[in-house]
Structure formats: C-alpha cells, structure tokens
PDB file of C-alpha atoms in Angstrom:
ATOM      1  CA  UNK Z   1       1.477 -14.098   0.253  1.00 39.00           C
ATOM      2  CA  UNK Z   2       3.338 -11.226  -1.816  1.00 44.00           C
ATOM      3  CA  UNK Z   3       6.059 -13.479  -1.358  1.00 41.00           C
ATOM      4  CA  UNK Z   4       4.683 -16.378  -3.358  1.00 46.00           C
ATOM      5  CA  UNK Z   5       6.276 -16.046  -7.174  1.00 46.00           C
ATOM      6  CA  UNK Z   6       3.341 -16.774  -9.442  1.00 49.00           C
ATOM      7  CA  UNK Z   7       4.918 -15.273 -12.399  1.00 48.00           C
ATOM      8  CA  UNK Z   8       8.241 -18.338 -12.130  1.00 50.00           C
ATOM      9  CA  UNK Z   9       9.903 -18.884 -15.931  1.00 48.00           C
ATOM     10  CA  UNK Z  10       9.736 -15.305 -16.580  1.00 51.00           C
ATOM     11  CA  UNK Z  11      12.368 -13.743 -15.496  1.00 53.00           C
ATOM     12  CA  UNK Z  12      13.350 -11.038 -17.435  1.00 61.00           C
ATOM     13  CA  UNK Z  13      10.559 -10.435 -18.885  1.00 76.00           C
ATOM     14  CA  UNK Z  14       8.451  -6.607 -18.186  1.00 75.00           C
ATOM     15  CA  UNK Z  15       4.711  -5.826 -18.821  1.00 75.00           C
ATOM     16  CA  UNK Z  16       4.487  -3.008 -21.154  1.00 73.00           C
ATOM     17  CA  UNK Z  17       5.342  -0.516 -19.679  1.00 69.00           C
ATOM     18  CA  UNK Z  18       8.478  -1.374 -18.318  1.00 73.00           C
ATOM     19  CA  UNK Z  19       8.302  -2.470 -15.326  1.00 76.00           C
ATOM     20  CA  UNK Z  20       9.175  -5.885 -14.050  1.00 77.00           C
ATOM     21  CA  UNK Z  21       6.487  -8.916 -15.088  1.00 80.00           C
ATOM     22  CA  UNK Z  22       3.577  -8.562 -12.113  1.00 83.00           C
ATOM     23  CA  UNK Z  23       5.250  -5.456  -9.679  1.00 81.00           C
ATOM     24  CA  UNK Z  24       2.585  -3.373 -10.055  1.00 83.00           C
ATOM     25  CA  UNK Z  25       0.178  -6.335  -9.066  1.00 85.00           C
ATOM     26  CA  UNK Z  26       2.632  -6.530  -6.103  1.00 85.00           C
ATOM     27  CA  UNK Z  27       2.363  -2.782  -5.767  1.00 85.00           C
ATOM     28  CA  UNK Z  28      -1.044  -2.506  -5.755  1.00 87.00           C
ATOM     29  CA  UNK Z  29      -1.504  -5.388  -3.368  1.00 88.00           C
ATOM     30  CA  UNK Z  30       0.748  -4.142  -0.894  1.00 87.00           C
ATOM     31  CA  UNK Z  31      -1.742  -1.237  -0.849  1.00 89.00           C
ATOM     32  CA  UNK Z  32      -4.659  -3.380   0.176  1.00 89.00           C
ATOM     33  CA  UNK Z  33      -2.661  -4.959   3.542  1.00 87.00           C
ATOM     34  CA  UNK Z  34      -2.562  -1.748   4.534  1.00 87.00           C
ATOM     35  CA  UNK Z  35      -5.567  -0.517   4.028  1.00 89.00           C
ATOM     36  CA  UNK Z  36      -6.816  -3.814   5.075  1.00 86.00           C
ATOM     37  CA  UNK Z  37      -4.884  -3.610   8.572  1.00 84.00           C
ATOM     38  CA  UNK Z  38      -5.815  -0.172   8.830  1.00 84.00           C
ATOM     39  CA  UNK Z  39      -9.605  -1.216   9.041  1.00 84.00           C
ATOM     40  CA  UNK Z  40      -8.954  -4.257  10.224  1.00 82.00           C
ATOM     41  CA  UNK Z  41     -10.488  -6.891   7.681  1.00 82.00           C
ATOM     42  CA  UNK Z  42      -7.196  -8.374   7.378  1.00 80.00           C
ATOM     43  CA  UNK Z  43      -7.822 -12.106   6.475  1.00 80.00           C
ATOM     44  CA  UNK Z  44      -4.327 -12.691   7.206  1.00 74.00           C
ATOM     45  CA  UNK Z  45      -3.704 -15.600   9.695  1.00 76.00           C
ATOM     46  CA  UNK Z  46      -0.458 -14.287  11.655  1.00 76.00           C
ATOM     47  CA  UNK Z  47      -0.787 -13.167  15.097  1.00 80.00           C
ATOM     48  CA  UNK Z  48       1.569 -10.154  14.495  1.00 80.00           C
ATOM     49  CA  UNK Z  49      -1.879  -8.784  12.231  1.00 81.00           C
ATOM     50  CA  UNK Z  50      -4.023  -8.983  14.414  1.00 82.00           C
ATOM     51  CA  UNK Z  51      -2.535  -7.534  16.801  1.00 86.00           C
ATOM     52  CA  UNK Z  52      -0.968  -5.310  14.819  1.00 86.00           C
ATOM     53  CA  UNK Z  53      -4.750  -4.449  13.653  1.00 84.00           C
ATOM     54  CA  UNK Z  54      -6.320  -3.638  17.141  1.00 85.00           C
ATOM     55  CA  UNK Z  55      -2.836  -1.238  17.998  1.00 87.00           C
ATOM     56  CA  UNK Z  56      -4.257   0.847  15.318  1.00 83.00           C
ATOM     57  CA  UNK Z  57      -8.350   0.454  15.718  1.00 80.00           C
ATOM     58  CA  UNK Z  58      -7.012   1.806  18.921  1.00 82.00           C
ATOM     59  CA  UNK Z  59      -4.734   4.556  18.196  1.00 82.00           C
ATOM     60  CA  UNK Z  60      -7.614   5.669  16.057  1.00 78.00           C
ATOM     61  CA  UNK Z  61     -10.433   5.334  18.885  1.00 75.00           C
ATOM     62  CA  UNK Z  62      -8.596   7.060  21.179  1.00 75.00           C
ATOM     63  CA  UNK Z  63      -7.884   9.994  18.474  1.00 66.00           C
ATOM     64  CA  UNK Z  64      -5.633  12.443  18.856  1.00 59.00           C
ATOM     65  CA  UNK Z  65      -6.240  16.551  18.201  1.00 57.00           C
ATOM     66  CA  UNK Z  66      -4.425  16.711  15.128  1.00 58.00           C
ATOM     67  CA  UNK Z  67      -2.772  14.341  12.721  1.00 58.00           C
ATOM     68  CA  UNK Z  68      -1.628  15.497   9.627  1.00 59.00           C
ATOM     69  CA  UNK Z  69      -4.191  18.299   9.950  1.00 62.00           C
ATOM     70  CA  UNK Z  70      -6.937  16.262  10.236  1.00 61.00           C
ATOM     71  CA  UNK Z  71      -9.011  15.323  13.869  1.00 56.00           C
ATOM     72  CA  UNK Z  72      -9.361  11.780  14.434  1.00 52.00           C
ATOM     73  CA  UNK Z  73     -10.964  10.259  17.324  1.00 55.00           C
ATOM     74  CA  UNK Z  74     -13.583   7.668  17.647  1.00 58.00           C
ATOM     75  CA  UNK Z  75     -14.205   3.915  15.810  1.00 52.00           C
ATOM     76  CA  UNK Z  76     -17.316   5.467  13.539  1.00 62.00           C
ATOM     77  CA  UNK Z  77     -13.893   7.655  11.887  1.00 73.00           C
ATOM     78  CA  UNK Z  78     -11.859   4.648  10.996  1.00 81.00           C
ATOM     79  CA  UNK Z  79     -13.258   4.340   7.403  1.00 84.00           C
ATOM     80  CA  UNK Z  80     -13.035   8.478   7.403  1.00 83.00           C
ATOM     81  CA  UNK Z  81      -9.998   8.500   8.805  1.00 82.00           C
ATOM     82  CA  UNK Z  82      -8.902   5.886   5.875  1.00 86.00           C
ATOM     83  CA  UNK Z  83     -10.327   8.190   3.193  1.00 86.00           C
ATOM     84  CA  UNK Z  84      -8.943  10.749   4.403  1.00 86.00           C
ATOM     85  CA  UNK Z  85      -5.278   9.205   4.038  1.00 88.00           C
ATOM     86  CA  UNK Z  86      -6.097   6.855   1.332  1.00 90.00           C
ATOM     87  CA  UNK Z  87      -4.400   9.138  -1.464  1.00 89.00           C
ATOM     88  CA  UNK Z  88      -0.821   9.835   1.073  1.00 89.00           C
ATOM     89  CA  UNK Z  89      -0.377   6.164   1.515  1.00 89.00           C
ATOM     90  CA  UNK Z  90      -1.151   5.055  -2.379  1.00 89.00           C
ATOM     91  CA  UNK Z  91       1.543   7.518  -2.787  1.00 87.00           C
ATOM     92  CA  UNK Z  92       3.899   6.103  -0.356  1.00 86.00           C
ATOM     93  CA  UNK Z  93       3.227   2.456  -1.572  1.00 84.00           C
ATOM     94  CA  UNK Z  94       3.965   3.137  -5.137  1.00 81.00           C
ATOM     95  CA  UNK Z  95       7.172   5.947  -4.473  1.00 78.00           C
ATOM     96  CA  UNK Z  96       9.028   2.031  -4.934  1.00 70.00           C
ATOM     97  CA  UNK Z  97       7.727   2.615  -8.806  1.00 70.00           C
ATOM     98  CA  UNK Z  98      10.608   5.411  -8.929  1.00 68.00           C
ATOM     99  CA  UNK Z  99      13.417   3.759  -6.393  1.00 65.00           C
ATOM    100  CA  UNK Z 100      13.212   0.701  -9.211  1.00 61.00           C
ATOM    101  CA  UNK Z 101      13.632   2.978 -12.071  1.00 56.00           C
ATOM    102  CA  UNK Z 102      16.821   4.263 -11.393  1.00 60.00           C
ATOM    103  CA  UNK Z 103      18.246   0.756 -10.710  1.00 58.00           C
ATOM    104  CA  UNK Z 104      17.018  -0.376 -14.115  1.00 58.00           C
ATOM    105  CA  UNK Z 105      17.188   2.656 -16.190  1.00 55.00           C
ATOM    106  CA  UNK Z 106      19.897   5.518 -16.000  1.00 47.00           C
ATOM    107  CA  UNK Z 107      18.323   8.353 -17.463  1.00 51.00           C
ATOM    108  CA  UNK Z 108      15.034   6.911 -16.275  1.00 53.00           C
ATOM    109  CA  UNK Z 109      11.580   8.083 -17.479  1.00 62.00           C
ATOM    110  CA  UNK Z 110       9.173   6.115 -14.544  1.00 65.00           C
ATOM    111  CA  UNK Z 111       7.127   8.979 -13.100  1.00 65.00           C
ATOM    112  CA  UNK Z 112       5.496   6.690 -10.390  1.00 68.00           C
ATOM    113  CA  UNK Z 113       1.961   5.974 -12.093  1.00 71.00           C
ATOM    114  CA  UNK Z 114       2.648   3.290 -13.981  1.00 73.00           C
ATOM    115  CA  UNK Z 115       0.828   1.178 -11.855  1.00 77.00           C
ATOM    116  CA  UNK Z 116      -2.482   3.513 -12.265  1.00 73.00           C
ATOM    117  CA  UNK Z 117      -3.767   6.102 -10.012  1.00 68.00           C
ATOM    118  CA  UNK Z 118      -5.030   4.084  -7.161  1.00 68.00           C
ATOM    119  CA  UNK Z 119      -6.532  -0.034  -6.871  1.00 60.00           C
ATOM    120  CA  UNK Z 120      -9.265   1.528  -4.676  1.00 58.00           C
TER     121      UNK Z 120
END
C-alpha cells in the first residue's frame, strides 16, 4: 500500500513543514499498519501478515511477567497492551523524520514532531 506513489509528478516539492510531499502521510499509515497488525484488525490480504497477526496475538495472550515494566497476558489484554506501548510505537515510527533530516539538511532543524503527535 505505501509503495503506491500517489504523488507522481510532484518530485522535488515539499510539504509546508519542509518534508517531502506525502512523507508524513506515509509515516502515519505505517503507524496505523503496525497498530492493526497488533490488534488483529489488518485488512491486508498477504498470507504472511495474517500469520504475523496470529503470532503477535499468541505472544500477548500467552503473557510474560514483564515487558518494559508492563505485565501482559490474556486476549482481553491486547488492547490494553497496545495502549501501553502506543506512544513508544509512534516515537519509533516517526524516527524516520530525523533520518531524512540528516539527508536533506546540513544543520538540521526537524524535531520529529513535524508529522503530529499521534494519528490515533
């Protein structure tokens, strides 16, 4: 999905925040993809995504004593577990903003917040 380029013909143009056209949209869509895989709500048709969703669910349902200080386990905990890591996941996904910053600007002024707080 993300590989589809709906911004053809806009090469070299940037959004008002200085990032490449469509970059924030791609970052937000990646975050939503991860969220849907973890919650088991992905509509992706690829078989390996379905298997990945099952594996994630099994791991969370199995439960472990602690993951980053958070106790997890049981099917009813999947949503709670996601809410507990949601901020960390958003921070991880948007870390690409700082990477693109290094490639495009010598002194760099991107903070990582150019794509918003969280696309929940």
